[in-house]
Short mmCIF file of C-alpha atoms and ligand atoms in Angstrom, two decimals:
data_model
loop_
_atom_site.label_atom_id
_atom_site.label_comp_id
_atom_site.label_asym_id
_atom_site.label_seq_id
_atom_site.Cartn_x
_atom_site.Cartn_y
_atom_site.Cartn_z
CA UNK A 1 50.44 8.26 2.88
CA UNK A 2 52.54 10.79 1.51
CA UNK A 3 50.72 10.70 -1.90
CA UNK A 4 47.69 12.75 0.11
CA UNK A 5 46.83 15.97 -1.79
CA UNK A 6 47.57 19.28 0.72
CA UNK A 7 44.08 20.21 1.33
CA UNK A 8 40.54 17.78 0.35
CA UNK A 9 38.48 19.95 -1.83
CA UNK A 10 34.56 19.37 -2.58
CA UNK A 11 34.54 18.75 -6.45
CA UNK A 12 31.53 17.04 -8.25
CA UNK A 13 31.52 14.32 -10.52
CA UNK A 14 34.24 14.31 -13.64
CA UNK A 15 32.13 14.13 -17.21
CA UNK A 16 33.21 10.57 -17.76
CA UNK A 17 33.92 7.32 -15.34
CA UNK A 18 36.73 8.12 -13.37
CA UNK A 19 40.31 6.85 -14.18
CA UNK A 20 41.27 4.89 -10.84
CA UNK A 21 44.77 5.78 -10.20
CA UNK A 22 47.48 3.30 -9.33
CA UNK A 23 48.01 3.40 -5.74
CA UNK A 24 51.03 2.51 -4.22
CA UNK A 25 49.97 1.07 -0.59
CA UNK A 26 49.49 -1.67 0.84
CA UNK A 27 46.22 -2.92 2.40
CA UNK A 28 47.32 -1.84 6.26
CA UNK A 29 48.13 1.79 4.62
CA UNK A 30 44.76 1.92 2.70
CA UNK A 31 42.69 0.71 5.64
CA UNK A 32 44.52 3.17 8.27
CA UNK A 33 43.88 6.13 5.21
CA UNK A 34 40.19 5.18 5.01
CA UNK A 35 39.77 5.50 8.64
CA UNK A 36 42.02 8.71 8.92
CA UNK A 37 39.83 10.22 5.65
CA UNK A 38 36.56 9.01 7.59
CA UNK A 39 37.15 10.85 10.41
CA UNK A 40 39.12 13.51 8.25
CA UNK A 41 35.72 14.52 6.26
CA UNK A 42 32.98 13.26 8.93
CA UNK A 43 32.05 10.53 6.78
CA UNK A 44 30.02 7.04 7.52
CA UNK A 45 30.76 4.43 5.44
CA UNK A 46 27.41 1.73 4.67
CA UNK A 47 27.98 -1.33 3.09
CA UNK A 48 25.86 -4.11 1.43
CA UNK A 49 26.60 -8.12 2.23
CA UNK A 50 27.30 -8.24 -0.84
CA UNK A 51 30.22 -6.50 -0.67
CA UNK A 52 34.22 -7.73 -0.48
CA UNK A 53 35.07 -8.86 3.25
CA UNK A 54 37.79 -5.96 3.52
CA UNK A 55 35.13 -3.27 2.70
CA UNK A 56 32.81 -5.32 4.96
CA UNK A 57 34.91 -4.97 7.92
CA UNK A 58 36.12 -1.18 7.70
CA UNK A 59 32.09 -0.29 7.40
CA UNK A 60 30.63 1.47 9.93
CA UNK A 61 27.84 0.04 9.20
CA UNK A 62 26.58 -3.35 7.18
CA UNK A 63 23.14 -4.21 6.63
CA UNK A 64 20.60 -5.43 3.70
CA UNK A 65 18.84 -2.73 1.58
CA UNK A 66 15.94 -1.94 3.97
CA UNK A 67 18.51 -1.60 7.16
CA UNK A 68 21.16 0.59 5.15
CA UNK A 69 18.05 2.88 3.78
CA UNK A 70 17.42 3.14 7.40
CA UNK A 71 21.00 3.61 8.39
CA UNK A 72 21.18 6.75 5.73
CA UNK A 73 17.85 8.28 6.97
CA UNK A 74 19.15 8.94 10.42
CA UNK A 75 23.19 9.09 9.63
CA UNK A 76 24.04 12.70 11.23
CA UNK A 77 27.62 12.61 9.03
CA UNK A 78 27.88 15.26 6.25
CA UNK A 79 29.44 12.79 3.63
CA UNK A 80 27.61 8.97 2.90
CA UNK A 81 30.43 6.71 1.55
CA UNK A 82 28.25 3.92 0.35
CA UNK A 83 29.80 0.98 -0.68
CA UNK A 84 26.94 -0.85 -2.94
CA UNK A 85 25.43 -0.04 -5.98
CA UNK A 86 24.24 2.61 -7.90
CA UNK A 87 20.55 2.61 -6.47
CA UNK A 88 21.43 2.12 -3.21
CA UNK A 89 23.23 5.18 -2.97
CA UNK A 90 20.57 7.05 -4.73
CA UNK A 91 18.51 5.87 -2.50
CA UNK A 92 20.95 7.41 0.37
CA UNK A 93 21.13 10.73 -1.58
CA UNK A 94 17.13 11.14 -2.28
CA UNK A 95 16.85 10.87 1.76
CA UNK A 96 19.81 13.54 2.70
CA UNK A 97 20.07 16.00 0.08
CA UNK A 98 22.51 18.52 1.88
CA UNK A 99 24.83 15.45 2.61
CA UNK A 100 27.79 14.66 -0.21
CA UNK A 101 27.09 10.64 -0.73
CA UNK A 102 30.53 9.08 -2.81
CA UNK A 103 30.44 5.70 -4.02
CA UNK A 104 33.91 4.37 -4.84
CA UNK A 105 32.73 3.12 -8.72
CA UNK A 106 30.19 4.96 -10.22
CA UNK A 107 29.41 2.56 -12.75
CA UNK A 108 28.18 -0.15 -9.93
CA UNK A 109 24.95 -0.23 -10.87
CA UNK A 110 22.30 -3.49 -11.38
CA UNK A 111 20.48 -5.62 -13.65
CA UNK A 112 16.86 -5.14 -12.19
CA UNK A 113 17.27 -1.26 -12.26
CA UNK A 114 19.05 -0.89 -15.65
CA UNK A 115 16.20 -3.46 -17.16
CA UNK A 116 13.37 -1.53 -15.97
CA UNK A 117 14.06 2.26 -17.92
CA UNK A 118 11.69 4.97 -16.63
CA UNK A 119 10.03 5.98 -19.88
CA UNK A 120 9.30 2.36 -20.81
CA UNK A 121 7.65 1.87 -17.26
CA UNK A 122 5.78 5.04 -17.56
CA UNK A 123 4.26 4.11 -20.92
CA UNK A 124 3.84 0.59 -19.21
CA UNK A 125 1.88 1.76 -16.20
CA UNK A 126 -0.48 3.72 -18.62
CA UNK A 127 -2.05 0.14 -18.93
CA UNK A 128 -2.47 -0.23 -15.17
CA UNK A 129 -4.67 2.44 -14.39
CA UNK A 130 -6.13 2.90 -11.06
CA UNK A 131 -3.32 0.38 -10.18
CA UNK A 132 -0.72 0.96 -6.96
CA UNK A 133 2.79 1.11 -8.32
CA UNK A 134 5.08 -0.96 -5.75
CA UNK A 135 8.71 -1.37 -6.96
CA UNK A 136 11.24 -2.88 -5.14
CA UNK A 137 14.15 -0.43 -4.39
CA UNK A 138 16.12 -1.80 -6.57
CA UNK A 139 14.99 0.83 -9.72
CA UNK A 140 16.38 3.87 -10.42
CA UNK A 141 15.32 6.85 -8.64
CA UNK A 142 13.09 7.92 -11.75
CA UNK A 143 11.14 4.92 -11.47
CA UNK A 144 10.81 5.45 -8.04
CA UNK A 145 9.24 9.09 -8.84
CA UNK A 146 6.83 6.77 -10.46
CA UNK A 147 5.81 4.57 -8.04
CA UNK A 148 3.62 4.66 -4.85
CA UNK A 149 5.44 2.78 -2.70
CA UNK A 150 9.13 1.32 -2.22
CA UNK A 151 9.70 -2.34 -1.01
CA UNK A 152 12.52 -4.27 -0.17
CA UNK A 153 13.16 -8.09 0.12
CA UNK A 154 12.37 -8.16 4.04
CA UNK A 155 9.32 -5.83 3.79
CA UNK A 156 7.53 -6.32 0.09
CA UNK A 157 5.31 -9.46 1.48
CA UNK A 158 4.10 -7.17 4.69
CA UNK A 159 3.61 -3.80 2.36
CA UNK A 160 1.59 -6.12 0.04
CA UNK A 161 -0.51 -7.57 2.02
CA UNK A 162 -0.87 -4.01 4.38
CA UNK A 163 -2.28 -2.62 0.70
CA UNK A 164 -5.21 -4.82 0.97
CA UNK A 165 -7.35 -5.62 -2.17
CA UNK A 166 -5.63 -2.79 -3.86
CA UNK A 167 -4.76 -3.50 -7.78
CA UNK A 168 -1.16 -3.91 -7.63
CA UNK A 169 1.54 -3.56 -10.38
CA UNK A 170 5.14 -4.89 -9.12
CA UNK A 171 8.05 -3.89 -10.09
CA UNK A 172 11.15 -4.97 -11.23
CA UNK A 173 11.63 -8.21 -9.64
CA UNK A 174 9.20 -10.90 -11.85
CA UNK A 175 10.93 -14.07 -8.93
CA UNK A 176 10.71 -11.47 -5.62
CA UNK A 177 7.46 -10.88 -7.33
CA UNK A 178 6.24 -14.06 -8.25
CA UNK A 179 6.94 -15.30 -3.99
CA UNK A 180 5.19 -11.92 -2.97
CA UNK A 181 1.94 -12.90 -5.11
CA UNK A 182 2.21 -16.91 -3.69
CA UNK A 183 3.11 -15.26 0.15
CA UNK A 184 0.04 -12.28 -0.03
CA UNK A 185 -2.45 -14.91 -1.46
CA UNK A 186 -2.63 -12.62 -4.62
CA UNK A 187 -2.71 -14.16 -7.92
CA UNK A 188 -3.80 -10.59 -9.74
CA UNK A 189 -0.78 -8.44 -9.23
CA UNK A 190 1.00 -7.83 -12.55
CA UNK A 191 4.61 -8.04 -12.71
CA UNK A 192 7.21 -6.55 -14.30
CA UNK A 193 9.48 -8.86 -16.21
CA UNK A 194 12.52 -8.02 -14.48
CA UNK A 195 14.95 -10.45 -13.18
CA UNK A 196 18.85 -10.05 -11.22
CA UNK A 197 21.61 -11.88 -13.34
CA UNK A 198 22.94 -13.40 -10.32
CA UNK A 199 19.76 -14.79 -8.89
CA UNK A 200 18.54 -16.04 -11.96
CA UNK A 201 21.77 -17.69 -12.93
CA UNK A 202 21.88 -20.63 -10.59
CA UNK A 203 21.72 -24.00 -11.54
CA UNK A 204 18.73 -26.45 -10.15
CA UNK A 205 20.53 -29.63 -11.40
CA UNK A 206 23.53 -28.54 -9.35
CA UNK A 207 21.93 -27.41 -6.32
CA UNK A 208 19.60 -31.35 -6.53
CA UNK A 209 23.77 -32.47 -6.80
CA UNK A 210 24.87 -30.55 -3.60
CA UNK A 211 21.39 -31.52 -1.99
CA UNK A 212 22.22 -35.22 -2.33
CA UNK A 213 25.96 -34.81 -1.02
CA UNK A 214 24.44 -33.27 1.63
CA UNK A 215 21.51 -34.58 2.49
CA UNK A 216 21.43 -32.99 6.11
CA UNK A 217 21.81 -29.53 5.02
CA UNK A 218 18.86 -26.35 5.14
CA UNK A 219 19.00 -24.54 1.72
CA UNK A 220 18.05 -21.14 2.36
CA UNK A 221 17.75 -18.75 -0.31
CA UNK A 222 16.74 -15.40 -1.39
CA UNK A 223 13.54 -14.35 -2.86
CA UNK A 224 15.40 -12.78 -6.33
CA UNK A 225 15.76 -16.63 -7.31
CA UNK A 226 14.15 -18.25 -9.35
CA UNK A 227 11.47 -20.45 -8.83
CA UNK A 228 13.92 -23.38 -9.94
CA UNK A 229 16.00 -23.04 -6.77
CA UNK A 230 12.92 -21.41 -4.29
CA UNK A 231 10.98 -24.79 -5.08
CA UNK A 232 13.96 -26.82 -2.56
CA UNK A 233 14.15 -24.16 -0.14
CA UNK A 234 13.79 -24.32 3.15
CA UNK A 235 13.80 -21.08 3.79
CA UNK A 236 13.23 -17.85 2.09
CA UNK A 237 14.42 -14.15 3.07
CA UNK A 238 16.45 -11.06 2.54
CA UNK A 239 20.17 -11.01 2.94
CA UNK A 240 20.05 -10.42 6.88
CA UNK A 241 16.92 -12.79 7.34
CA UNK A 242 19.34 -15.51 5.69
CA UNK A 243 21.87 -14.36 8.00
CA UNK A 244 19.77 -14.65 10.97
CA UNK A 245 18.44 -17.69 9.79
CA UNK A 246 21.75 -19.72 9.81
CA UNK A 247 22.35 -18.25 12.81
CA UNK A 248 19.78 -18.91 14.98
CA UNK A 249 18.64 -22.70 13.26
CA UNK A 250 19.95 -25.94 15.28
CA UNK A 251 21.15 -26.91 11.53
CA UNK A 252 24.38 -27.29 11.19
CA UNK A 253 25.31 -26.95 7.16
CA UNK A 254 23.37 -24.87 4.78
CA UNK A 255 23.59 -24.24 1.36
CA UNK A 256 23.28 -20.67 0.45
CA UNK A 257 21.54 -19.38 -2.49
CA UNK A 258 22.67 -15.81 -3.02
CA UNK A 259 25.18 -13.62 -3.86
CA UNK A 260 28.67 -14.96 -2.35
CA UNK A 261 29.53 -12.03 -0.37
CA UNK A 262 27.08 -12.67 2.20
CA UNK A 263 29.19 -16.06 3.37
CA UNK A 264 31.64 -13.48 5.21
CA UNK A 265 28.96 -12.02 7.88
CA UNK A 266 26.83 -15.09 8.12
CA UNK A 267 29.84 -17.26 8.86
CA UNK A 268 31.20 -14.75 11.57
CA UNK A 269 27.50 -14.47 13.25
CA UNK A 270 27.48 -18.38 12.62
CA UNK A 271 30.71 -19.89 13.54
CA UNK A 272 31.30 -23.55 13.11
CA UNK A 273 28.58 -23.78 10.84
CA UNK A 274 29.20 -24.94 7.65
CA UNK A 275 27.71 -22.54 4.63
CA UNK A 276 28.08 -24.04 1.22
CA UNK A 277 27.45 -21.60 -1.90
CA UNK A 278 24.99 -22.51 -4.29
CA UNK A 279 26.40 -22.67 -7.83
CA UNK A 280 25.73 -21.08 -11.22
CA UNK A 281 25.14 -23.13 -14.16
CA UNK A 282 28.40 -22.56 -15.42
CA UNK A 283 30.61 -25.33 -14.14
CA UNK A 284 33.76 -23.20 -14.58
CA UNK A 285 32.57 -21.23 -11.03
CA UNK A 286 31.53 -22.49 -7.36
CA UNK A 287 29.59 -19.76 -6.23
CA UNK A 288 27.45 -17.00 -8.27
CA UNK A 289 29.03 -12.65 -7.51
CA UNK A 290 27.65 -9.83 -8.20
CA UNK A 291 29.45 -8.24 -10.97
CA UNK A 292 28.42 -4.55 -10.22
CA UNK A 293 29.14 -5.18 -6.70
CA UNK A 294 32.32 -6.49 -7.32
CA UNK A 295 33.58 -3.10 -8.51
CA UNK A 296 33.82 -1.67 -5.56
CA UNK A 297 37.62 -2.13 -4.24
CA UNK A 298 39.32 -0.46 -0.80
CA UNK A 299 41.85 1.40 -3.35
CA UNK A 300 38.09 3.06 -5.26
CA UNK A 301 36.72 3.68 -1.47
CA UNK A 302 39.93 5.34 -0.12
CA UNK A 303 39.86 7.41 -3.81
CA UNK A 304 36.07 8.64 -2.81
CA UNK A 305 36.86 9.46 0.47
CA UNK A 306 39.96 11.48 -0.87
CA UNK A 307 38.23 12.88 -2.95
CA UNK A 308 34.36 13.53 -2.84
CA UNK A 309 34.36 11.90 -6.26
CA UNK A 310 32.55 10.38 -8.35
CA UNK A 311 29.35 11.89 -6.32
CA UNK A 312 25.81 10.55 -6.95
CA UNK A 313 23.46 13.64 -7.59
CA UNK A 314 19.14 13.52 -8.00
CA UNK A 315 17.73 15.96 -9.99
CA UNK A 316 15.67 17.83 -7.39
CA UNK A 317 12.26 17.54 -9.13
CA UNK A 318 12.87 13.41 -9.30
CA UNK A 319 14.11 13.28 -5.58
CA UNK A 320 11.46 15.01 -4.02
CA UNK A 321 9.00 12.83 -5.88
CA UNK A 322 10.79 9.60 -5.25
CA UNK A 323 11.33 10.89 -1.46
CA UNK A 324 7.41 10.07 -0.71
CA UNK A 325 6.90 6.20 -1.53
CA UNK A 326 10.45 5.45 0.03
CA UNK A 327 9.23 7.46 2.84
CA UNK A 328 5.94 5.21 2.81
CA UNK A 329 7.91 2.34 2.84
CA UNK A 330 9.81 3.60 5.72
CA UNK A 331 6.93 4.33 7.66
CA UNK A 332 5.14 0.80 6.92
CA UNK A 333 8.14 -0.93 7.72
CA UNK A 334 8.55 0.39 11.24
P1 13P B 401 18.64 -7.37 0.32
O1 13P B 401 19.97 -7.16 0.99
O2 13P B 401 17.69 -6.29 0.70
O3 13P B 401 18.11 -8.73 0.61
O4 13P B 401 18.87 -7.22 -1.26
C1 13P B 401 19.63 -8.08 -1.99
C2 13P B 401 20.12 -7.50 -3.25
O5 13P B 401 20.14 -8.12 -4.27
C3 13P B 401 20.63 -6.16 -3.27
O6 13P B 401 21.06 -5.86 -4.52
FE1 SF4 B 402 21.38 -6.07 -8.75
FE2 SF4 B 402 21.42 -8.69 -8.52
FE3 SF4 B 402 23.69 -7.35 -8.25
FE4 SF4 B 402 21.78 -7.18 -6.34
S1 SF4 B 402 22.95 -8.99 -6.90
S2 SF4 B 402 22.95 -5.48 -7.26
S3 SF4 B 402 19.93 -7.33 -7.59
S4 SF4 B 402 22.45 -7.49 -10.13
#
């Protein structure tokens, strides 16, 4: 610990991706600095499922994307470590402002935001109009500003259906979208043709493979996949409805069909259960990870703490618009 700079100071982002120093600790000496710079700078730290186990269990708080938008709307810290990706922590930033929100790799960001560029959706809702703009949170916070309201996996069926026989464009998710339209009874809404490389990557033929090894076990999946896997499953939800799910379910083995990093939590809320991954198409791998999410180490999340850097920052003209349909979705989801 002796590597610490003298004093912490506030600095913004460097022009470029930050250069993550070599740090010479071990994992005991970066956990007990996290904790020490947590308490050091008044700092939370939220983390997705998706997450390594090690960030996982030094969070002070873990949740899916609905519960950690919640979790940064009432935080009272002054500085929102947020170990996730890049829209998440946007997300965290466009509800608290005055706060300093770090993330330890700036460049975590996401397939379904980075295919779904504001201008391109802006000349693509010009097509739509009179249509309610609902995008899942996972879009950048300039698509937000575009949107009416924000939905998550655990809330987009209920804000769907709560919108009545509105016209409804979705957006980015065309799988989350696709179950919303089957779930609401709505065979209008038009979709975006988003899609999340880890969802879509699994492998049907391998999951029928797994299915017939185990013939007793629930698959449970989430509603990114595609319709290839959601076709065999028994049940469909967010990260901590899957989690819940295995928990609470006389089943004993499951096989899980999302990212890996959610075997960590469900397996301590569902001990001696068995949770089996579902696999990719490419036989080389087991289980499917999130590449952006993956990013995120302790050495990056002890660097952020240390210091305020790299810092995600909303223009205030975008935030203030995207502010109101996460807001909405807030409100609806209560
Ligand atoms: P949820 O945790 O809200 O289910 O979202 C999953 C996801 O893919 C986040 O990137
Ligand atoms: Fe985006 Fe998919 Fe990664 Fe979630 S798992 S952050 S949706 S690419």
């Amino acid at each position: 610990m002796s590597n610490d700079p003298p004093h912490l100071p506030v600095i913004g982002n460097p022009p470029s991706a930050p250069v993550v120093e070599p740090l010479d600790l071990t994992e005991q000496e970066l956990e007990e600095g996290i904790a020490r710079l947590k308490q050091e700078r008044n700092a939370v730290i939220l983390a997705h499922y998706y997450q390594e186990s090690e960030i996982q269990d030094l969070a002070d708080f873990v949740g899916d994307s609905l519960q950690l938008s919640q979790a940064a709307a009432k935080t009272q810290a002054d500085v929102i470590a947020f170990c996730g990706v890049h829209f998440m922590a946007e997300t965290a930033k466009i509800l608290n402002p005055t706060k300093i929100v770090v993330v330890p790799d700036l460049e975590a960001g996401c397939s379904l935001a980075d295919g779904c560029p504001a201008p391109l959706f802006q000349r693509w809702l010009e097509g739509y109009p009179g249509h309610t703009v609902v995008s899942y949170i996972n879009c950048s916070a300039e698509v937000k500003a575009l949107s009416d309201v924000i939905c998550t996996s655990s809330n987009a069926v209920k804000i769907v259906k709560a919108l009545g026989d509105q016209k409804i464009v979705f957006a980015p998710d065309r799988y989350l979208g696709a179950y919303v339209k089957k779930q609401a009874g709505r065979d209008d809404i038009v979709l975006w043709q988003g899609t999340c490389m880890v969802h879509e990557a699994f492998s049907e033929r391998r999951l029928l493979e797994l299915m017939v090894k185990h013939p007793d076990a629930e698959v449970i999946a989430h509603p990114e996949c595609h319709e290839g896997i959601l076709r065999h499953a028994h049940h469909i939800a967010s990260t901590s409805g899957l989690i819940k799910y295995a928990k609470e379910s006389p089943k004993q083995t499951f096989i899980v069909a999302t990212e890996a990093g959610i075997l960590h939590k469900m397996q301590a809320e569902a001990p001696g259960k068995t949770l089996i991954a579902a696999p990719p198409e490419d036989e080389s791998c087991a289980c499917n990870m999130c590449p952006h999410m993956r990013r995120n180490t302790l050495e990056k999340l002890y660097l952020c703490l240390r210091d305020l850097r790299p810092q995600v920052d909303v223009p205030e003209a975008t935030r203030v618009r995207a502010l109101q349909p996460i807001q909405r979705m807030l409100e609806m989801s209560v």
